[in-house]
C-alpha cells in the first residue's frame, strides 16, 4: 500500500486539514478489501497478548469490558462494539494500511485499531487527543461530528469511558467500505453502526509538551557543566528589602534561554518519539545473527511494533530505534531508506549492507534494539 493509492490531494490535505479540520474522503480506497474479517478480529480478541475492549450501552448506561474475551462475550442483547488495539502489531496486512499515510512522518503513526460493531453499536460521543484516519471496512457507519473539545470539556461521570456530557452535532457523514474520515485532535465524534460494520482507525500520536520538556532537560543536564551559575553583573541597587525584582527573574529566564540556544541538544526528540508502547524482543547476539543471515539468504524485516527514525547532522546520521540512538556515517543512508520505505531488506541490498562495516553496525544496532528481526 502507498498513499498514491488514496484518492487524496496530499498537499491540499496538509495545508488545509491536517491538525486543523475534518475531511471526508468518499471512495478514498475504491474496492477496498478489509485485511481482517469480523470473525478473525473476534479470534484475536480471545488472545491474552492482544489488547481488546467491548463497549456496550445497557439501559442508557455505558459499560466497558476488558479482554481477553471468550466466544460467549460476543452474545449480547444490547448494541455493542469490539475494539482491538494495535492489530497492525499482529498482522502485517493490517500494518500495510499505515503506508496509506506515508506522506506524514512515520514516527507520528501510533497504531491501527480495528473495531467491529453490531447494528446500533457505538462507543458514544467523545473526543480523542490525537489525529485519526477512520477507514470503513465492511458495512456502514454514521459519523456525527460535533464541537471542538479540550481538557476543560465536561464528561459524563464514569470511571472507565470518556463520554461527552453534551454533544452538539455539526455534521454527519455516512461511511461505506473504502471511505475515509480524517479527524484532527479534539473534534467531538460519535460513530453509530448502521447494521454490522468494521472500522480501521489509523491513529497518530504526538509527544506531550511535558514529556518533551523533561527529556530536553535531562539531555541538557548531561551536557551542561555543573559549575555554571546565575550572574547579575550590572544590576540596579536594591530598594525594597527581600524583593525578587522583575529584572532578576527576567535575567534568570534570559540565561536559561541562552542555554537553550547554545546547547546542541537533539537526541532527546528522536528517542522520545520512537519509544515503543509495547516491549520488543531484542536479539541478544546480533553478530551471530548477522553471520547466519549472510549464510541462509533470509531477509531482515522491520518489526511492526517498533519505531525507527533518523536525523541528519553534519557528517553524521543519528539513528533512533525503539527509544535508543546510535551514530553512523552517511554510508548507512541507502540501507536505512530501504528499511524505512519497504520495511524489508533482502537480496542485493542486504548482501551489500552486510559487506559494509558501517551498515553492519547499523543492522546490529537495529537487531539489538528489537527494531528488526530475521525472517
Ligand atoms: C470505533 O471504531 O467505533 C471508534 C473509533 C473512535 O471513535 O475513535
Ligand atoms: Co474516537
PDB file of C-alpha atoms in Angstrom, residues 114-263:
ATOM      1  CA  UNK A 114      -9.904  -2.191  14.401  1.00  0.00           C
ATOM      2  CA  UNK A 115     -13.483  -2.166  15.624  1.00  0.00           C
ATOM      3  CA  UNK A 116     -16.473  -4.327  14.896  1.00  0.00           C
ATOM      4  CA  UNK A 117     -19.997  -3.316  15.912  1.00  0.00           C
ATOM      5  CA  UNK A 118     -23.448  -4.810  15.674  1.00  0.00           C
ATOM      6  CA  UNK A 119     -26.334  -2.657  14.453  1.00  0.00           C
ATOM      7  CA  UNK A 120     -26.549   0.475  16.636  1.00  0.00           C
ATOM      8  CA  UNK A 121     -23.190  -0.281  18.312  1.00  0.00           C
ATOM      9  CA  UNK A 122     -21.197   2.778  19.343  1.00  0.00           C
ATOM     10  CA  UNK A 123     -18.522   3.886  21.792  1.00  0.00           C
ATOM     11  CA  UNK A 124     -20.521   7.063  22.422  1.00  0.00           C
ATOM     12  CA  UNK A 125     -19.849  10.741  21.758  1.00  0.00           C
ATOM     13  CA  UNK A 126     -16.248  11.530  22.728  1.00  0.00           C
ATOM     14  CA  UNK A 127     -13.085  13.246  21.601  1.00  0.00           C
ATOM     15  CA  UNK A 128      -9.511  11.998  21.229  1.00  0.00           C
ATOM     16  CA  UNK A 129      -6.241  13.843  21.721  1.00  0.00           C
ATOM     17  CA  UNK A 130      -4.731  12.519  18.525  1.00  0.00           C
ATOM     18  CA  UNK A 131      -5.434  12.653  14.797  1.00  0.00           C
ATOM     19  CA  UNK A 132      -7.127   9.657  13.298  1.00  0.00           C
ATOM     20  CA  UNK A 133      -7.964   8.346   9.821  1.00  0.00           C
ATOM     21  CA  UNK A 134     -11.178   6.288  10.101  1.00  0.00           C
ATOM     22  CA  UNK A 135     -11.289   3.836   7.210  1.00  0.00           C
ATOM     23  CA  UNK A 136     -14.562   1.980   6.828  1.00  0.00           C
ATOM     24  CA  UNK A 137     -14.157  -1.782   6.396  1.00  0.00           C
ATOM     25  CA  UNK A 138     -17.383  -3.726   5.981  1.00  0.00           C
ATOM     26  CA  UNK A 139     -20.877  -2.283   6.351  1.00  0.00           C
ATOM     27  CA  UNK A 140     -21.797   1.302   7.082  1.00  0.00           C
ATOM     28  CA  UNK A 141     -21.259   3.643   9.989  1.00  0.00           C
ATOM     29  CA  UNK A 142     -22.850   7.021  10.534  1.00  0.00           C
ATOM     30  CA  UNK A 143     -20.335   9.504  11.904  1.00  0.00           C
ATOM     31  CA  UNK A 144     -21.755  12.512  13.683  1.00  0.00           C
ATOM     32  CA  UNK A 145     -19.197  15.280  14.236  1.00  0.00           C
ATOM     33  CA  UNK A 146     -19.524  17.990  16.843  1.00  0.00           C
ATOM     34  CA  UNK A 147     -17.841  20.782  18.742  1.00  0.00           C
ATOM     35  CA  UNK A 148     -14.129  21.273  19.404  1.00  0.00           C
ATOM     36  CA  UNK A 149     -13.192  19.931  22.849  1.00  0.00           C
ATOM     37  CA  UNK A 150     -10.236  20.285  25.200  1.00  0.00           C
ATOM     38  CA  UNK A 151      -9.254  19.306  28.728  1.00  0.00           C
ATOM     39  CA  UNK A 152     -11.929  21.613  30.169  1.00  0.00           C
ATOM     40  CA  UNK A 153     -14.757  19.849  28.276  1.00  0.00           C
ATOM     41  CA  UNK A 154     -17.280  18.259  30.639  1.00  0.00           C
ATOM     42  CA  UNK A 155     -17.523  14.455  30.532  1.00  0.00           C
ATOM     43  CA  UNK A 156     -20.163  12.152  31.991  1.00  0.00           C
ATOM     44  CA  UNK A 157     -19.156  10.927  35.446  1.00  0.00           C
ATOM     45  CA  UNK A 158     -17.729   7.490  34.624  1.00  0.00           C
ATOM     46  CA  UNK A 159     -14.634   5.660  35.813  1.00  0.00           C
ATOM     47  CA  UNK A 160     -13.786   3.857  32.584  1.00  0.00           C
ATOM     48  CA  UNK A 161     -15.216   5.531  29.492  1.00  0.00           C
ATOM     49  CA  UNK A 162     -14.831   9.130  28.383  1.00  0.00           C
ATOM     50  CA  UNK A 163     -18.272  10.184  27.132  1.00  0.00           C
ATOM     51  CA  UNK A 164     -19.163  13.817  26.486  1.00  0.00           C
ATOM     52  CA  UNK A 165     -21.841  15.253  28.775  1.00  0.00           C
ATOM     53  CA  UNK A 166     -23.033  17.426  25.905  1.00  0.00           C
ATOM     54  CA  UNK A 167     -22.699  16.710  22.169  1.00  0.00           C
ATOM     55  CA  UNK A 168     -23.572  19.401  19.640  1.00  0.00           C
ATOM     56  CA  UNK A 169     -23.823  17.823  16.205  1.00  0.00           C
ATOM     57  CA  UNK A 170     -22.474  19.982  13.379  1.00  0.00           C
ATOM     58  CA  UNK A 171     -22.038  17.483  10.501  1.00  0.00           C
ATOM     59  CA  UNK A 172     -22.971  13.933   9.590  1.00  0.00           C
ATOM     60  CA  UNK A 173     -21.275  11.515   7.195  1.00  0.00           C
ATOM     61  CA  UNK A 174     -22.373   8.023   6.269  1.00  0.00           C
ATOM     62  CA  UNK A 175     -19.268   5.934   5.581  1.00  0.00           C
ATOM     63  CA  UNK A 176     -19.306   2.813   3.441  1.00  0.00           C
ATOM     64  CA  UNK A 177     -16.461   0.414   2.539  1.00  0.00           C
ATOM     65  CA  UNK A 178     -13.321   2.270   1.422  1.00  0.00           C
ATOM     66  CA  UNK A 179     -14.481   5.712   2.605  1.00  0.00           C
ATOM     67  CA  UNK A 180     -12.214   7.621   4.982  1.00  0.00           C
ATOM     68  CA  UNK A 181     -12.978  10.290   7.546  1.00  0.00           C
ATOM     69  CA  UNK A 182      -9.989  12.224   8.868  1.00  0.00           C
ATOM     70  CA  UNK A 183     -10.368  13.860  12.293  1.00  0.00           C
ATOM     71  CA  UNK A 184      -7.888  16.207  13.938  1.00  0.00           C
ATOM     72  CA  UNK A 185      -7.434  16.103  17.733  1.00  0.00           C
ATOM     73  CA  UNK A 186     -10.260  17.482  19.869  1.00  0.00           C
ATOM     74  CA  UNK A 187     -13.178  17.173  17.425  1.00  0.00           C
ATOM     75  CA  UNK A 188     -16.196  15.556  19.128  1.00  0.00           C
ATOM     76  CA  UNK A 189     -17.327  12.464  17.208  1.00  0.00           C
ATOM     77  CA  UNK A 190     -19.913   9.766  17.547  1.00  0.00           C
ATOM     78  CA  UNK A 191     -19.922   6.759  15.249  1.00  0.00           C
ATOM     79  CA  UNK A 192     -23.054   4.607  15.116  1.00  0.00           C
ATOM     80  CA  UNK A 193     -23.079   1.301  13.233  1.00  0.00           C
ATOM     81  CA  UNK A 194     -25.840   1.033  10.625  1.00  0.00           C
ATOM     82  CA  UNK A 195     -26.082  -2.735  10.573  1.00  0.00           C
ATOM     83  CA  UNK A 196     -22.920  -4.760  11.292  1.00  0.00           C
ATOM     84  CA  UNK A 197     -19.754  -2.887  10.442  1.00  0.00           C
ATOM     85  CA  UNK A 198     -15.998  -2.693  10.924  1.00  0.00           C
ATOM     86  CA  UNK A 199     -13.746   0.359  11.081  1.00  0.00           C
ATOM     87  CA  UNK A 200      -9.956   0.669  10.814  1.00  0.00           C
ATOM     88  CA  UNK A 201      -8.601   3.599  12.844  1.00  0.00           C
ATOM     89  CA  UNK A 202      -5.110   4.626  11.780  1.00  0.00           C
ATOM     90  CA  UNK A 203      -4.153   6.563  14.888  1.00  0.00           C
ATOM     91  CA  UNK A 204      -1.413   9.151  15.139  1.00  0.00           C
ATOM     92  CA  UNK A 205       0.493  10.138  18.224  1.00  0.00           C
ATOM     93  CA  UNK A 206       2.310  13.247  19.317  1.00  0.00           C
ATOM     94  CA  UNK A 207       4.636  13.663  22.261  1.00  0.00           C
ATOM     95  CA  UNK A 208       3.266  15.638  25.217  1.00  0.00           C
ATOM     96  CA  UNK A 209       4.927  19.018  25.710  1.00  0.00           C
ATOM     97  CA  UNK A 210       5.566  17.955  29.351  1.00  0.00           C
ATOM     98  CA  UNK A 211       7.493  14.915  28.157  1.00  0.00           C
ATOM     99  CA  UNK A 212       9.412  16.951  25.568  1.00  0.00           C
ATOM    100  CA  UNK A 213      10.424  19.429  28.258  1.00  0.00           C
ATOM    101  CA  UNK A 214      11.538  16.819  30.735  1.00  0.00           C
ATOM    102  CA  UNK A 215      13.503  14.888  28.065  1.00  0.00           C
ATOM    103  CA  UNK A 216      15.129  18.075  26.827  1.00  0.00           C
ATOM    104  CA  UNK A 217      16.165  18.998  30.353  1.00  0.00           C
ATOM    105  CA  UNK A 218      17.559  15.505  31.060  1.00  0.00           C
ATOM    106  CA  UNK A 219      19.551  15.643  27.836  1.00  0.00           C
ATOM    107  CA  UNK A 220      20.749  19.214  28.516  1.00  0.00           C
ATOM    108  CA  UNK A 221      21.846  18.388  32.073  1.00  0.00           C
ATOM    109  CA  UNK A 222      24.137  15.673  30.713  1.00  0.00           C
ATOM    110  CA  UNK A 223      25.907  18.290  28.585  1.00  0.00           C
ATOM    111  CA  UNK A 224      25.845  21.359  30.823  1.00  0.00           C
ATOM    112  CA  UNK A 225      28.893  21.883  33.080  1.00  0.00           C
ATOM    113  CA  UNK A 226      27.792  21.733  36.757  1.00  0.00           C
ATOM    114  CA  UNK A 227      29.742  24.871  37.717  1.00  0.00           C
ATOM    115  CA  UNK A 228      27.763  27.442  35.718  1.00  0.00           C
ATOM    116  CA  UNK A 229      25.890  29.888  37.926  1.00  0.00           C
ATOM    117  CA  UNK A 230      23.368  32.695  37.715  1.00  0.00           C
ATOM    118  CA  UNK A 231      25.178  36.015  37.013  1.00  0.00           C
ATOM    119  CA  UNK A 232      23.873  39.520  37.715  1.00  0.00           C
ATOM    120  CA  UNK A 233      26.594  41.955  36.762  1.00  0.00           C
ATOM    121  CA  UNK A 234      25.257  45.484  36.155  1.00  0.00           C
ATOM    122  CA  UNK A 235      22.135  45.121  38.333  1.00  0.00           C
ATOM    123  CA  UNK A 236      20.359  48.088  39.970  1.00  0.00           C
ATOM    124  CA  UNK A 237      20.643  48.867  43.741  1.00  0.00           C
ATOM    125  CA  UNK A 238      18.043  47.107  45.930  1.00  0.00           C
ATOM    126  CA  UNK A 239      15.333  49.457  47.271  1.00  0.00           C
ATOM    127  CA  UNK A 240      12.817  47.081  48.904  1.00  0.00           C
ATOM    128  CA  UNK A 241      14.438  44.514  51.201  1.00  0.00           C
ATOM    129  CA  UNK A 242      13.730  40.887  50.393  1.00  0.00           C
ATOM    130  CA  UNK A 243      12.212  41.539  46.955  1.00  0.00           C
ATOM    131  CA  UNK A 244      12.801  39.403  43.870  1.00  0.00           C
ATOM    132  CA  UNK A 245      12.512  42.084  41.232  1.00  0.00           C
ATOM    133  CA  UNK A 246      11.058  41.607  37.774  1.00  0.00           C
ATOM    134  CA  UNK A 247      14.520  42.283  36.329  1.00  0.00           C
ATOM    135  CA  UNK A 248      16.050  39.481  38.497  1.00  0.00           C
ATOM    136  CA  UNK A 249      13.550  36.965  37.181  1.00  0.00           C
ATOM    137  CA  UNK A 250      13.939  38.185  33.607  1.00  0.00           C
ATOM    138  CA  UNK A 251      17.719  37.849  33.882  1.00  0.00           C
ATOM    139  CA  UNK A 252      17.341  34.238  35.089  1.00  0.00           C
ATOM    140  CA  UNK A 253      14.934  33.449  32.237  1.00  0.00           C
ATOM    141  CA  UNK A 254      17.295  35.054  29.720  1.00  0.00           C
ATOM    142  CA  UNK A 255      20.154  32.917  30.999  1.00  0.00           C
ATOM    143  CA  UNK A 256      18.027  29.799  30.525  1.00  0.00           C
ATOM    144  CA  UNK A 257      17.107  30.896  27.005  1.00  0.00           C
ATOM    145  CA  UNK A 258      20.818  31.396  26.250  1.00  0.00           C
ATOM    146  CA  UNK A 259      21.455  27.798  27.332  1.00  0.00           C
ATOM    147  CA  UNK A 260      18.588  26.545  25.157  1.00  0.00           C
ATOM    148  CA  UNK A 261      20.043  28.374  22.159  1.00  0.00           C
ATOM    149  CA  UNK A 262      23.657  27.408  22.733  1.00  0.00           C
ATOM    150  CA  UNK A 263      23.399  23.717  23.641  1.00  0.00           C
TER     151      UNK A 263
END
